[in-house]
Every structure is written in C-alpha cells, then in structure tokens.
CSV table of N, CA and C in Angstrom, one decimal:
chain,number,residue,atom,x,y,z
E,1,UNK,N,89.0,102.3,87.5
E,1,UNK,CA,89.3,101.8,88.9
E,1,UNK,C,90.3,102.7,89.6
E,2,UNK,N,91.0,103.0,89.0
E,2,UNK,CA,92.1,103.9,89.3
E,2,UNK,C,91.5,105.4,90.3
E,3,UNK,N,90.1,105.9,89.0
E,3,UNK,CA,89.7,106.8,89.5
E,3,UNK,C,89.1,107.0,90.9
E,4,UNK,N,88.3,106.1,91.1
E,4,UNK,CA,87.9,105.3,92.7
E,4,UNK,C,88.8,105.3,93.6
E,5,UNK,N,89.9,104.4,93.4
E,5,UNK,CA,90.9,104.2,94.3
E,5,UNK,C,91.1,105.7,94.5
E,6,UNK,N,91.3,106.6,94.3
E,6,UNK,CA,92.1,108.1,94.6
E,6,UNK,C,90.8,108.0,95.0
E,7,UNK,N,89.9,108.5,94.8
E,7,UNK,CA,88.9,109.2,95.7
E,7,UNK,C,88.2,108.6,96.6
E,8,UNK,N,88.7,107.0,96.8
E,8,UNK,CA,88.6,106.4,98.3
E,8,UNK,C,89.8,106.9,99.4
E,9,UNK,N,91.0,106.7,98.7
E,9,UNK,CA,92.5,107.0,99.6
E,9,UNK,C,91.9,108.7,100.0
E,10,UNK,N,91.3,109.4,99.5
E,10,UNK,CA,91.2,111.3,99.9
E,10,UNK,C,90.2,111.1,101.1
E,11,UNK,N,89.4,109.8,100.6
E,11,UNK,CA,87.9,109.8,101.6
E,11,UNK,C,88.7,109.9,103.2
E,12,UNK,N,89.3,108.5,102.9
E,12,UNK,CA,89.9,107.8,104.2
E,12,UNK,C,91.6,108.7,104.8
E,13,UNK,N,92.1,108.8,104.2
E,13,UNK,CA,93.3,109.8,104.5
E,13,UNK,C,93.3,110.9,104.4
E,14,UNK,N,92.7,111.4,104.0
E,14,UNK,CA,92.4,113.7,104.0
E,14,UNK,C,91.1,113.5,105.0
E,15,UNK,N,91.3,112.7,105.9
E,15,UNK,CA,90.1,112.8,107.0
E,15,UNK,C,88.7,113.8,106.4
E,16,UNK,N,88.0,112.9,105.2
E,16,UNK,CA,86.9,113.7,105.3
E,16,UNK,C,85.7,112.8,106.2
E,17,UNK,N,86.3,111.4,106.5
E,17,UNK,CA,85.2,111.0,107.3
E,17,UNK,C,84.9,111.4,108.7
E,18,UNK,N,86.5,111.7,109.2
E,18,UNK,CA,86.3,112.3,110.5
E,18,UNK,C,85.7,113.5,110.4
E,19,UNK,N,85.6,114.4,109.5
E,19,UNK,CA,84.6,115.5,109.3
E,19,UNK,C,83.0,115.5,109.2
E,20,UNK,N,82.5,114.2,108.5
E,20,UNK,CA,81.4,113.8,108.3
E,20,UNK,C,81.3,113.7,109.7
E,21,UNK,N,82.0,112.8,110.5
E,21,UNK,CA,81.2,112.3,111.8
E,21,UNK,C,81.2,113.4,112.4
E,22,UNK,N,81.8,114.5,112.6
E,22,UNK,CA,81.7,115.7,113.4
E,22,UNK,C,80.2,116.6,113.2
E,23,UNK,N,79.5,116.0,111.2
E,23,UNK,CA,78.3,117.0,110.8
E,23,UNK,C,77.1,115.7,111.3
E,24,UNK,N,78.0,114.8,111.3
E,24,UNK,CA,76.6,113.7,111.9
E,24,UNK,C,76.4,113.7,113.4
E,25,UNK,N,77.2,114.3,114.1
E,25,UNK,CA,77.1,114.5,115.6
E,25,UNK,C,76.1,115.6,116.2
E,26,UNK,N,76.7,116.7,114.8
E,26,UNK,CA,75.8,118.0,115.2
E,26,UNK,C,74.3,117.6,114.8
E,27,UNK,N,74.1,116.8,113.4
E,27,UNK,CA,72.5,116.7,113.0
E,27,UNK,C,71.9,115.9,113.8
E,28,UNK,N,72.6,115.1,114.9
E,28,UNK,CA,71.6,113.8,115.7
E,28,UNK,C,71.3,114.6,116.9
E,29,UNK,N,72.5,116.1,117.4
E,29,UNK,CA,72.2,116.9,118.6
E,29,UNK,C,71.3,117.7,117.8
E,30,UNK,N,70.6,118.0,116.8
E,30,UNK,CA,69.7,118.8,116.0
E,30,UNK,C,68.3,118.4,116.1
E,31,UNK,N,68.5,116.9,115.9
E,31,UNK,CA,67.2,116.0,115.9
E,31,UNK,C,66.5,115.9,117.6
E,32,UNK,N,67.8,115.3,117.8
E,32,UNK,CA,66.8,115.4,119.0
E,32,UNK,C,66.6,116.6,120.4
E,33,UNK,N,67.7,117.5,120.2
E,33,UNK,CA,67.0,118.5,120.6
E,33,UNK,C,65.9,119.3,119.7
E,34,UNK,N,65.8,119.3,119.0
E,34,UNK,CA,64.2,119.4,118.3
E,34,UNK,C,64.7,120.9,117.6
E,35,UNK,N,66.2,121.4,117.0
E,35,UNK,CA,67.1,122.6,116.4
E,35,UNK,C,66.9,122.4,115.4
E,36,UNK,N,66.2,123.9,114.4
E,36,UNK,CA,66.6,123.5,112.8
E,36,UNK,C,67.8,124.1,112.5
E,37,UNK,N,68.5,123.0,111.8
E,37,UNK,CA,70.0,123.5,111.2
E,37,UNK,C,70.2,123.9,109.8
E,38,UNK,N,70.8,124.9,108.9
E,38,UNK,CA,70.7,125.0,107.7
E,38,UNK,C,71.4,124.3,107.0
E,39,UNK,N,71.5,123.8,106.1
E,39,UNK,CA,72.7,123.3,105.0
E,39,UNK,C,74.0,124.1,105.5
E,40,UNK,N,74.2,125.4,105.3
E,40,UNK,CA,75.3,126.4,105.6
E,40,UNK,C,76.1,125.9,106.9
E,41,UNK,N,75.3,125.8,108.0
E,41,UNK,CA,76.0,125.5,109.4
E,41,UNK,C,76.5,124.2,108.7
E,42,UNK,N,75.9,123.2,108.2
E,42,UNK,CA,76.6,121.9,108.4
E,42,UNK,C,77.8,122.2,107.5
E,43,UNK,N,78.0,122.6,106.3
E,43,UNK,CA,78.9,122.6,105.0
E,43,UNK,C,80.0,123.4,106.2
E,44,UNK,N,79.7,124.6,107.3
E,44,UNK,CA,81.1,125.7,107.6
E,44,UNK,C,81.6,124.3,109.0
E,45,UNK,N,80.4,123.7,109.5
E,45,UNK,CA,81.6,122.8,110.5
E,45,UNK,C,81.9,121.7,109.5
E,46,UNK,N,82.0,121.0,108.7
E,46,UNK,CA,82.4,120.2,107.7
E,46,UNK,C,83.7,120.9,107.6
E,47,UNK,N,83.7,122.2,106.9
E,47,UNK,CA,85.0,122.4,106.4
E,47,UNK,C,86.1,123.1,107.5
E,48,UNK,N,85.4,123.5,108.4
E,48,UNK,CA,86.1,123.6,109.9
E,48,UNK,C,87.2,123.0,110.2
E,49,UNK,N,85.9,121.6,110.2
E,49,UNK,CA,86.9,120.6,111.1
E,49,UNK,C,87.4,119.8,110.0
E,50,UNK,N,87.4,119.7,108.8
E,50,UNK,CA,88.4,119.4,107.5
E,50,UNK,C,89.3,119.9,108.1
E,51,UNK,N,89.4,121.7,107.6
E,51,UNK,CA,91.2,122.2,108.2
E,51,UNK,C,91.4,121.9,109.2
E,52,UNK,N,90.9,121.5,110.9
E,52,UNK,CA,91.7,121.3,111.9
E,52,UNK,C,92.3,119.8,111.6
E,53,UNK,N,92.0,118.6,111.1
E,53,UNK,CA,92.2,117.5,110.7
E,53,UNK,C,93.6,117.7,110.0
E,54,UNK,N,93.3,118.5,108.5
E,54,UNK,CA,94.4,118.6,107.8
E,54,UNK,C,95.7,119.3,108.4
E,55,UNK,N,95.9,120.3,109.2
E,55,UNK,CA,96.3,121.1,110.1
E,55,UNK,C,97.3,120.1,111.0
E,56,UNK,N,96.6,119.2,111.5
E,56,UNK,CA,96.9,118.8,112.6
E,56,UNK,C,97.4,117.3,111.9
E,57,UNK,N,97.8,117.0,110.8
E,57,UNK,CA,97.8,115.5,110.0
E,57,UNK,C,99.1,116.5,109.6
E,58,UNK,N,99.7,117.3,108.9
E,58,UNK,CA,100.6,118.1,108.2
E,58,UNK,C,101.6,118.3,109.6
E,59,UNK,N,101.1,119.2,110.5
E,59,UNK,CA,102.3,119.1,111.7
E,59,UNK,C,102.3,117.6,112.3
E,60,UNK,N,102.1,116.6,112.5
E,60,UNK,CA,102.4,115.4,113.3
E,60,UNK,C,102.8,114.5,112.5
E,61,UNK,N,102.8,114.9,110.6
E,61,UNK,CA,103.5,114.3,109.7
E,61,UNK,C,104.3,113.3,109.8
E,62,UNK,N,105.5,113.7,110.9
E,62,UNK,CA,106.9,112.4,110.9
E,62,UNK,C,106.6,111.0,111.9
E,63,UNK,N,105.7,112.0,113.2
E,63,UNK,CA,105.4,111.1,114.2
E,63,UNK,C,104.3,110.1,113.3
E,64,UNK,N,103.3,110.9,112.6
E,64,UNK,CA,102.3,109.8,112.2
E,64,UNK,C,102.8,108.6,111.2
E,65,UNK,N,104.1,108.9,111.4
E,65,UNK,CA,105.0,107.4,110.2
E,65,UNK,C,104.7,106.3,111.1
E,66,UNK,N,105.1,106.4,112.2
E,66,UNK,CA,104.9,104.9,112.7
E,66,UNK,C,103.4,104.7,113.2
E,67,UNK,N,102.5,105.1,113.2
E,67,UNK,CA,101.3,104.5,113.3
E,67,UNK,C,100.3,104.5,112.1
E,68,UNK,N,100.6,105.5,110.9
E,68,UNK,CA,100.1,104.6,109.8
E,68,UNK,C,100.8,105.1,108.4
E,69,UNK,N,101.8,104.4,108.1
E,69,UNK,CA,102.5,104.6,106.7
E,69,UNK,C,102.3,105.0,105.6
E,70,UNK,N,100.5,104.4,105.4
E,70,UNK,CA,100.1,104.2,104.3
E,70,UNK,C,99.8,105.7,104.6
E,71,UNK,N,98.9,106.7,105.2
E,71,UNK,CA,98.6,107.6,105.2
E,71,UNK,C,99.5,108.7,105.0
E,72,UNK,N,100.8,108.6,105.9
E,72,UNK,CA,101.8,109.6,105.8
E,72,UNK,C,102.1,109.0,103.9
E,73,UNK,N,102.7,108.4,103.7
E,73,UNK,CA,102.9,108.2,102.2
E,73,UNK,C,102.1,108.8,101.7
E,74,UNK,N,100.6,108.9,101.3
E,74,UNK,CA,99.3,109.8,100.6
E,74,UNK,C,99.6,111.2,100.9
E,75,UNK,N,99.9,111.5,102.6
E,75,UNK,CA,100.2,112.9,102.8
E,75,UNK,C,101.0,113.7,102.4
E,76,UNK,N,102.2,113.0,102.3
E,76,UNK,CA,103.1,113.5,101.9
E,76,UNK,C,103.1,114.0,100.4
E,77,UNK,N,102.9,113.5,99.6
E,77,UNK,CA,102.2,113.4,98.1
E,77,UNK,C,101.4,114.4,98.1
E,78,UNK,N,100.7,114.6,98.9
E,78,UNK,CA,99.6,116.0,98.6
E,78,UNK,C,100.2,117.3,99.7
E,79,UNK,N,101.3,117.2,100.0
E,79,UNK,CA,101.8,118.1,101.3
E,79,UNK,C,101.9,119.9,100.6
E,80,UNK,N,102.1,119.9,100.0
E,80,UNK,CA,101.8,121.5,99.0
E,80,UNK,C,100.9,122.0,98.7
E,81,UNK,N,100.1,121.1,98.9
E,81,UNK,CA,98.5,121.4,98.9
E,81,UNK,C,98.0,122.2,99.9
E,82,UNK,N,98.2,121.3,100.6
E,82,UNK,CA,97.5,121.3,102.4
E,82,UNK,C,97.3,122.6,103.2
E,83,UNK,N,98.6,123.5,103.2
E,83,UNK,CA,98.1,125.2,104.0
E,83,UNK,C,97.2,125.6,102.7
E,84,UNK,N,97.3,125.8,101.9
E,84,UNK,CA,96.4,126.3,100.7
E,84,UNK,C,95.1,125.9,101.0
E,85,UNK,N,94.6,124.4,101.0
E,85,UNK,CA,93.7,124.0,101.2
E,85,UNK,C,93.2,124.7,102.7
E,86,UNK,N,94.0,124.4,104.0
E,86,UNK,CA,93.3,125.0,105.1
E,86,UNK,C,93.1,126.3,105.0
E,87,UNK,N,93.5,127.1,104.7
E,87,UNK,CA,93.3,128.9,104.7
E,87,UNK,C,92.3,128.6,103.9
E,88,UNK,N,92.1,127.7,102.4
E,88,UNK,CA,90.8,128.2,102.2
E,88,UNK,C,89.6,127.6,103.2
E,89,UNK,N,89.4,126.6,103.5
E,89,UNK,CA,88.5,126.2,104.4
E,89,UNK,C,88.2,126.6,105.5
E,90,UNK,N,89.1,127.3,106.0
E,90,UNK,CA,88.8,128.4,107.2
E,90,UNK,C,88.4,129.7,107.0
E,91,UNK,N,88.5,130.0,105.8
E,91,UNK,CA,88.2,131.1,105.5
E,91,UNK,C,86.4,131.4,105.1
E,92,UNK,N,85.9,130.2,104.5
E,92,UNK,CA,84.4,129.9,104.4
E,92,UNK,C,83.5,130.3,105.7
C-alpha cells in the first residue's frame, strides 16, 4: 500500500498529470485535424512540459505553501532531485 501511495503522491504532485493533459491536448489536435503523430513527439512534449512544471513548482516553492501544503511538503522532500531531473528532461 505504501508502494501506491508514493506513486500516487509523484502522479499528483510532480505534475505528471498536468503533463498527460498537455500530450492529450496535442493527440485530440492530431485526431481531429486528421496529423499523424509519432510516439517520440508525444514522449519529447510529455517530458517538456514535465521540466517546465517541475521548474516552475521548485522556484514558487515558498509562495506555493499557502495554497497547497501538502504538495510543497512532497516537494520539498524531493527538492535535490528536481534540477537533475529537469536538465535531464530537457535534454531528451
């Protein structure tokens, strides 16, 4: 259970949903403009807009205390991570 819990808290607070909805915005402008997209395009804006998320969650760190706790607490905890993680993601 434990293991879940962590890898719901990464889902929802390392904004990888806000990233999904960025690759589901591009595949519905795919569909219906009638665009084939490769795997590759979706996986480089996935992890794009991962780093601009995480980027932008790491600098607003203190302000984002008062609007969600729970998140900055998670962030903070993984804060040594985070430029590592974006250089690599932008670098893909």
């Amino acid at each position: 259970m434990k293991i879940l819990s962590a890898i719901w808290k990464e889902f929802i607070y390392g904004g990888h949903l806000l990233s999904l909805g960025a690759v589901s915005i591009i595949f519905t402008a795919s569909i219906l403009l009638n665009i084939q997209i490769t795997w590759d395009f979706f996986l480089v804006v996935y992890l794009w807009t991962e780093a601009v998320y995480l980027y932008n969650r790491l600098k607003e760190l203190k302000s984002d205390s008062l609007n969600n706790p729970k998140r900055t607490i998670y962030l903070k905890k993984q804060a040594r991570y985070i430029p590592s993680t974006i250089i690599l993601f932008s670098t893909i």
